Structure formats: structure tokens, C-alpha cells
Coordinates of C-alpha atoms and ligand atoms in Angstrom, one line a residue:
X1 CA 301.9 88.8 -51.1
X2 CA 299.2 91.8 -51.3
X3 CA 297.0 91.8 -48.4
X4 CA 294.2 91.4 -50.3
X5 CA 294.7 87.8 -51.3
X6 CA 296.5 87.3 -47.4
X7 CA 292.9 87.5 -46.2
X8 CA 290.7 85.3 -47.3
X9 CA 289.0 86.2 -50.2
X10 CA 284.9 86.0 -51.0
X11 CA 285.7 83.4 -54.3
X12 CA 287.8 81.7 -51.9
X13 CA 284.5 82.0 -49.5
X14 CA 282.3 81.2 -51.3
X15 CA 284.3 77.8 -52.4
X16 CA 283.7 76.5 -48.4
X17 CA 280.7 74.9 -47.4
X18 CA 278.3 76.5 -44.1
X19 CA 279.5 77.1 -42.0
X20 CA 276.7 77.3 -39.3
X21 CA 275.9 80.3 -36.9
X22 CA 278.2 80.4 -33.9
X23 CA 275.9 79.5 -30.7
X24 CA 276.2 81.5 -28.4
X25 CA 273.5 84.8 -26.8
X26 CA 273.0 86.5 -29.6
X27 CA 272.6 83.5 -32.0
X28 CA 270.0 82.6 -30.2
X29 CA 268.5 85.9 -29.3
X30 CA 267.9 87.0 -33.2
X31 CA 267.0 82.9 -33.5
X32 CA 264.3 83.8 -30.6
X33 CA 263.1 86.5 -32.3
X34 CA 262.7 85.2 -36.3
X35 CA 259.6 84.7 -36.4
X36 CA 257.8 87.9 -35.2
X37 CA 260.8 89.7 -36.8
X38 CA 259.3 87.7 -40.3
X39 CA 256.0 86.8 -39.4
X40 CA 254.8 87.8 -42.9
X41 CA 255.5 88.4 -46.7
X42 CA 255.1 92.2 -45.9
X43 CA 256.8 92.3 -42.3
X44 CA 259.9 90.8 -44.4
X45 CA 260.0 92.9 -47.7
X46 CA 260.2 96.3 -45.0
X47 CA 263.2 94.4 -43.4
X48 CA 265.0 93.3 -46.1
X49 CA 264.1 97.3 -47.1
X50 CA 266.1 98.2 -43.7
X51 CA 268.7 95.9 -44.3
X52 CA 269.5 97.4 -47.8
X53 CA 269.2 100.9 -46.3
X54 CA 271.6 99.8 -43.5
X55 CA 274.3 98.6 -46.6
X56 CA 273.8 101.9 -48.4
X57 CA 275.3 104.3 -45.7
X58 CA 277.9 102.1 -44.4
X59 CA 278.9 101.5 -48.1
X60 CA 279.5 105.4 -48.1
X61 CA 280.9 105.5 -45.0
X62 CA 283.7 103.3 -47.2
X63 CA 283.9 104.9 -50.0
X64 CA 285.0 107.6 -47.7
X65 CA 287.3 106.2 -46.1
X66 CA 288.1 105.0 -49.2
X67 CA 289.1 108.3 -50.2
X68 CA 290.8 110.0 -47.5
X69 CA 293.4 107.1 -47.2
X70 CA 296.1 107.8 -48.5
X71 CA 297.5 104.6 -47.8
X72 CA 296.9 102.6 -51.2
X73 CA 296.8 99.4 -49.2
X74 CA 294.2 100.6 -46.9
X75 CA 291.9 102.7 -50.2
X76 CA 292.1 99.1 -52.0
X77 CA 290.9 97.2 -49.2
X78 CA 287.9 100.2 -48.2
X79 CA 286.8 100.3 -51.5
X80 CA 286.5 97.5 -52.6
X81 CA 284.3 96.6 -49.1
X82 CA 282.2 99.9 -50.5
X83 CA 281.5 98.4 -53.5
X84 CA 280.4 94.7 -52.2
X85 CA 277.9 97.3 -49.5
X86 CA 276.6 98.6 -52.5
X87 CA 276.0 95.6 -53.9
X88 CA 274.5 94.1 -51.4
X89 CA 272.3 97.0 -50.4
X90 CA 271.0 96.1 -54.3
X91 CA 270.5 92.5 -53.0
X92 CA 268.1 93.6 -50.4
X93 CA 266.3 96.0 -52.4
X94 CA 266.1 93.9 -54.8
X95 CA 264.3 91.0 -53.1
X96 CA 262.3 93.0 -50.7
X97 CA 260.3 94.2 -54.1
X98 CA 260.1 89.8 -55.2
X99 CA 258.7 89.3 -51.7
X100 CA 255.7 92.4 -51.7
X101 CA 255.8 94.0 -55.3
X102 CA 252.8 96.4 -53.2
X103 CA 255.1 97.2 -49.6
X104 CA 255.6 100.9 -49.2
X105 CA 258.8 100.8 -50.9
X106 CA 260.1 104.8 -50.2
X107 CA 262.8 104.4 -47.0
X108 CA 261.2 105.7 -43.4
X109 CA 263.1 108.0 -41.2
X110 CA 264.6 105.6 -39.3
X111 CA 266.2 104.1 -42.5
X112 CA 266.9 107.4 -44.3
X113 CA 269.3 107.9 -41.5
X114 CA 270.5 104.0 -41.3
X115 CA 271.6 105.4 -45.0
X116 CA 273.7 108.4 -44.6
X117 CA 276.7 108.7 -44.5
X118 CA 278.1 108.9 -40.4
X119 CA 281.6 110.0 -41.7
X120 CA 283.2 106.9 -39.0
X121 CA 286.6 107.7 -39.9
X122 CA 287.0 111.2 -39.6
X123 CA 284.6 111.7 -36.6
X124 CA 287.0 109.0 -35.3
X125 CA 290.3 108.2 -36.4
X126 CA 291.5 105.2 -38.2
X127 CA 291.9 102.4 -35.7
X128 CA 288.7 103.0 -33.7
X129 CA 286.9 103.0 -37.6
X130 CA 288.9 100.1 -38.7
X131 CA 287.4 98.4 -34.9
X132 CA 284.0 99.5 -35.7
X133 CA 284.3 98.1 -38.8
X134 CA 285.4 94.8 -37.6
X135 CA 282.6 94.5 -34.5
X136 CA 279.5 95.8 -36.8
X137 CA 280.9 92.4 -39.7
X138 CA 281.0 90.3 -37.5
X139 CA 277.5 91.6 -35.9
X140 CA 276.4 91.5 -40.0
X141 CA 278.3 88.5 -40.4
X142 CA 275.8 86.2 -37.7
X143 CA 273.1 87.8 -37.9
X144 CA 273.0 86.9 -41.8
X145 CA 274.5 83.1 -40.8
X146 CA 271.6 83.2 -38.4
X147 CA 269.4 83.9 -41.3
X148 CA 270.2 82.0 -43.6
X149 CA 269.9 79.0 -41.1
X150 CA 266.2 80.1 -40.5
X151 CA 265.0 80.4 -44.2
X152 CA 266.9 77.0 -45.2
X153 CA 262.9 74.4 -45.5
X154 CA 260.9 78.7 -45.2
X155 CA 258.5 77.5 -47.4
X156 CA 256.6 80.7 -47.7
X157 CA 260.4 82.6 -48.6
X158 CA 262.5 79.4 -49.4
X159 CA 264.9 82.3 -51.9
X160 CA 265.9 84.1 -48.7
X161 CA 268.6 81.2 -47.5
X162 CA 270.2 82.1 -50.6
X163 CA 270.7 85.2 -50.4
X164 CA 271.6 85.6 -46.5
X165 CA 273.9 82.6 -47.1
X166 CA 275.7 84.5 -50.4
X167 CA 276.0 88.2 -48.4
X168 CA 277.3 85.8 -45.0
X169 CA 280.2 84.6 -47.0
X170 CA 281.1 88.2 -48.8
X171 CA 280.5 89.9 -45.0
X172 CA 283.4 87.5 -44.0
X173 CA 286.1 88.8 -46.0
X174 CA 285.5 92.4 -43.8
X175 CA 286.2 90.8 -40.7
X176 CA 289.0 89.4 -41.6
X177 CA 290.8 92.3 -43.3
X178 CA 289.3 94.4 -40.4
X179 CA 290.8 91.4 -37.7
X180 CA 294.4 91.5 -39.3
X181 CA 294.7 94.8 -39.5
X182 CA 294.5 94.9 -36.3
X183 CA 296.4 92.6 -35.2
X184 CA 298.9 94.2 -37.3
X185 CA 298.9 97.4 -35.7
X186 CA 298.4 95.1 -32.4
X187 CA 302.1 93.2 -33.4
X188 CA 303.3 97.2 -34.3
X189 CA 303.3 97.8 -30.8
X190 CA 300.2 99.6 -31.4
X191 CA 298.4 97.0 -28.7
X192 CA 296.5 99.7 -26.5
X193 CA 295.3 102.0 -28.5
X194 CA 293.6 98.5 -30.6
X195 CA 292.0 97.7 -27.2
X196 CA 291.2 101.2 -26.4
X197 CA 290.0 101.4 -29.5
X198 CA 288.1 98.5 -29.2
X199 CA 287.1 98.6 -26.2
X200 CA 284.9 102.1 -27.3
X201 CA 282.8 100.9 -30.1
X202 CA 281.7 98.6 -27.7
X203 CA 280.8 101.3 -24.4
X204 CA 279.7 103.3 -27.6
X205 CA 277.1 100.3 -29.3
X206 CA 276.0 98.6 -25.1
X207 CA 275.3 103.5 -24.4
X208 CA 272.7 103.5 -28.1
X209 CA 271.6 100.1 -27.4
X210 CA 270.3 100.8 -24.3
X211 CA 269.1 104.4 -25.1
X212 CA 267.0 102.7 -27.9
X213 CA 265.9 99.9 -25.0
X214 CA 265.0 103.3 -23.0
X215 CA 262.9 104.4 -25.9
X216 CA 261.4 101.8 -26.0
X217 CA 260.6 101.3 -23.6
X218 CA 259.1 105.2 -22.3
X219 CA 257.0 104.7 -25.3
X220 CA 255.4 102.0 -23.8
X221 CA 255.5 103.3 -19.9
X222 CA 253.7 106.3 -21.6
X223 CA 250.5 104.5 -23.4
X224 CA 250.0 102.2 -20.8
X225 CA 249.7 105.6 -18.5
X226 CA 248.2 107.3 -20.5
X227 CA 245.1 105.0 -21.0
X228 CA 245.2 104.0 -17.6
X229 CA 244.6 107.6 -16.5
X230 CA 241.4 107.6 -19.7
X231 CA 240.5 104.2 -17.8
X232 CA 240.3 105.9 -14.7
X233 CA 239.6 109.3 -14.3
X234 CA 238.0 110.5 -18.2
X235 CA 235.5 107.5 -18.4
X236 CA 234.7 107.4 -14.1
X237 CA 233.6 112.0 -14.9
X238 CA 232.1 111.2 -18.2
X239 CA 229.5 108.5 -17.4
X240 CA 228.7 110.5 -14.0
X241 CA 227.7 113.5 -15.9
X242 CA 225.7 111.6 -18.3
X243 CA 223.8 110.3 -15.5
X244 CA 223.0 114.3 -14.1
X245 CA 223.0 115.8 -16.7
X246 CA 221.6 113.2 -19.3
X247 CA 220.3 116.5 -21.9
X248 CA 224.1 117.8 -21.5
X249 CA 226.1 115.2 -22.9
X250 CA 227.4 113.6 -26.2
X251 CA 228.7 115.3 -28.7
X252 CA 226.1 118.4 -29.8
X253 CA 226.3 121.9 -32.4
X254 CA 225.0 124.7 -30.2
X255 CA 221.7 126.3 -31.1
X256 CA 223.3 129.5 -32.8
X257 CA 225.3 127.8 -35.1
X258 CA 222.3 125.6 -35.9
X259 CA 223.3 127.0 -40.2
X260 CA 226.4 125.7 -39.5
X261 CA 226.0 122.1 -39.1
X262 CA 227.1 119.3 -41.3
X263 CA 224.4 118.5 -44.0
X264 CA 222.3 122.4 -43.2
X265 CA 223.3 123.9 -46.1
X266 CA 221.2 120.4 -47.5
X267 CA 218.6 120.7 -44.9
X268 CA 217.9 124.3 -46.7
X269 CA 218.6 124.3 -49.9
X270 CA 215.3 121.6 -49.5
X271 CA 213.3 123.2 -47.3
X272 CA 213.2 126.5 -50.2
X273 CA 213.4 123.9 -53.0
Ligands
FE2_1 FE1 278.0 93.9 -46.2
FE2_2 FE1 279.9 94.1 -44.9

């Protein structure tokens, strides 16, 4: 039996009924955040563009992994995975355009970053790379299942439910083959290596999330503090200045620069005319 047929293929998965998203803390959080994250057609188009960028970046990494793999079985799996992710990127891009043709379709800097190749296999080695693929695909499958359920019967964007259902089914194949590879390595006596790889990927993800939350919190606190400084310090002094020296308050052009004031040239021309 080949490795591809040993895993659950998308064709097999297509025949299965929908499995509701597993009830976990992550799925509950995703479901709670969905109404805000997908609050308008424009926002939905931007989210889909973001997904397209991530899928495109993933496709490039899988292609590179296929190129670097000596083992034909791994090369075939990674290549098939790359083709799937490229298709997902196209599906998400098309859906974004269908939802909001006027949306800004140029990717943001954040999206460009995600659409780039990360060279994960070269940086981390095969076991950690597959551990990363397994955890990322599992997270992706759960996210798309939650969104499939959220958009089922959605009055404004009903077409998104079948789209997320299709992509979640295909992500299941990526989860299945990467889990199988990890299981094979465990059975071959490399359990400690697999455990360490999974732990390191989870730790890196946790650290990334912590930094992301820190950046967002820092941005928010900075805005609040600067607004307070403005209101508590600058505004009273400005009012005091206005009260004490009303003739010097407000914006004025210096007397010597009168000719350079806006409209001065027009006024001069009128006087001369
Ligand atoms: Fe995907
Ligand atoms: Fe995937």
C-alpha cells in the first residue's frame, strides 16, 4: 500500500458527512470571535485575502520541502500538499473578489509576510518540520470547520460555508499524513525526537502569540497614555494661554510673512486688477 493511499485521501474525505467542529477552548474562542472578525463584506474579503496569503506561503514551503526531500514518498506527499495549498489560495482569493469586487486587493505588508516562503525544512530539519505541519494543519482544519458551521445558514454570505467545508476536508488529509509520519518515527524508536519537536513547535507558537499580544497591548496602552497626556497636560495649558493672552491664541501668520499666507497672491492680484 502506498503512503498516499495509506492516509485518508481528499476523495475519501469528500464522501464523508460533515463532522461538527470539535468542542474545545480554541473552537469556542473562534466561534465567539467570528461575528466581529467577519462583521462586514469588506472585512470578510480582507480575511479571505489573509487566508489566501497564508495558503500561498504554505504552498511555497511545501514545494521547497518536496525539492529538498530525497525520499520519493515524502517528495510525493509534500508536492501534493503544495498543490492543495496553491488551490486553497486561489479559492480564497476568488471568494474575496466575489464578495467585494471593490475591496483593496493588493496584499498588506502582514499578508505579504505570510505569503513568503519561510524555509522551515531547511531551518528546522525534517522531524520538526513535519511536527510544525501537523500542528498547523490541525489548527487550520479546526478553524475552517468552525467557520463552515458559522456560515451555514448565514443570511449575507451563505457561499462561504461550502467553501470552508471543502477546504477543511482537504486539510484533513494534511493532518492525517503528517500524523502518520510522526507515528512511524515514534514506532521506529524516535519517540523522544518527535516529542521534543512537537514541544518546540508549541513553545515557538506560544512565544509568537505572546509577542503578538504584547505588540497589540503595547499599541493600545501607548494610544491611551498619549491621549491622556494630551487631555491632561496640553489642553489645560492651551486654555490657560487663551485666557491669559487672547490676542496671541490660535494659529496666526507672522506679520512679516503676510505675503506668503494662503490666498495672499490671489488678494494681491485682485488689488492690482
Ligand atoms: Fe490549506
Ligand atoms: Fe493544509
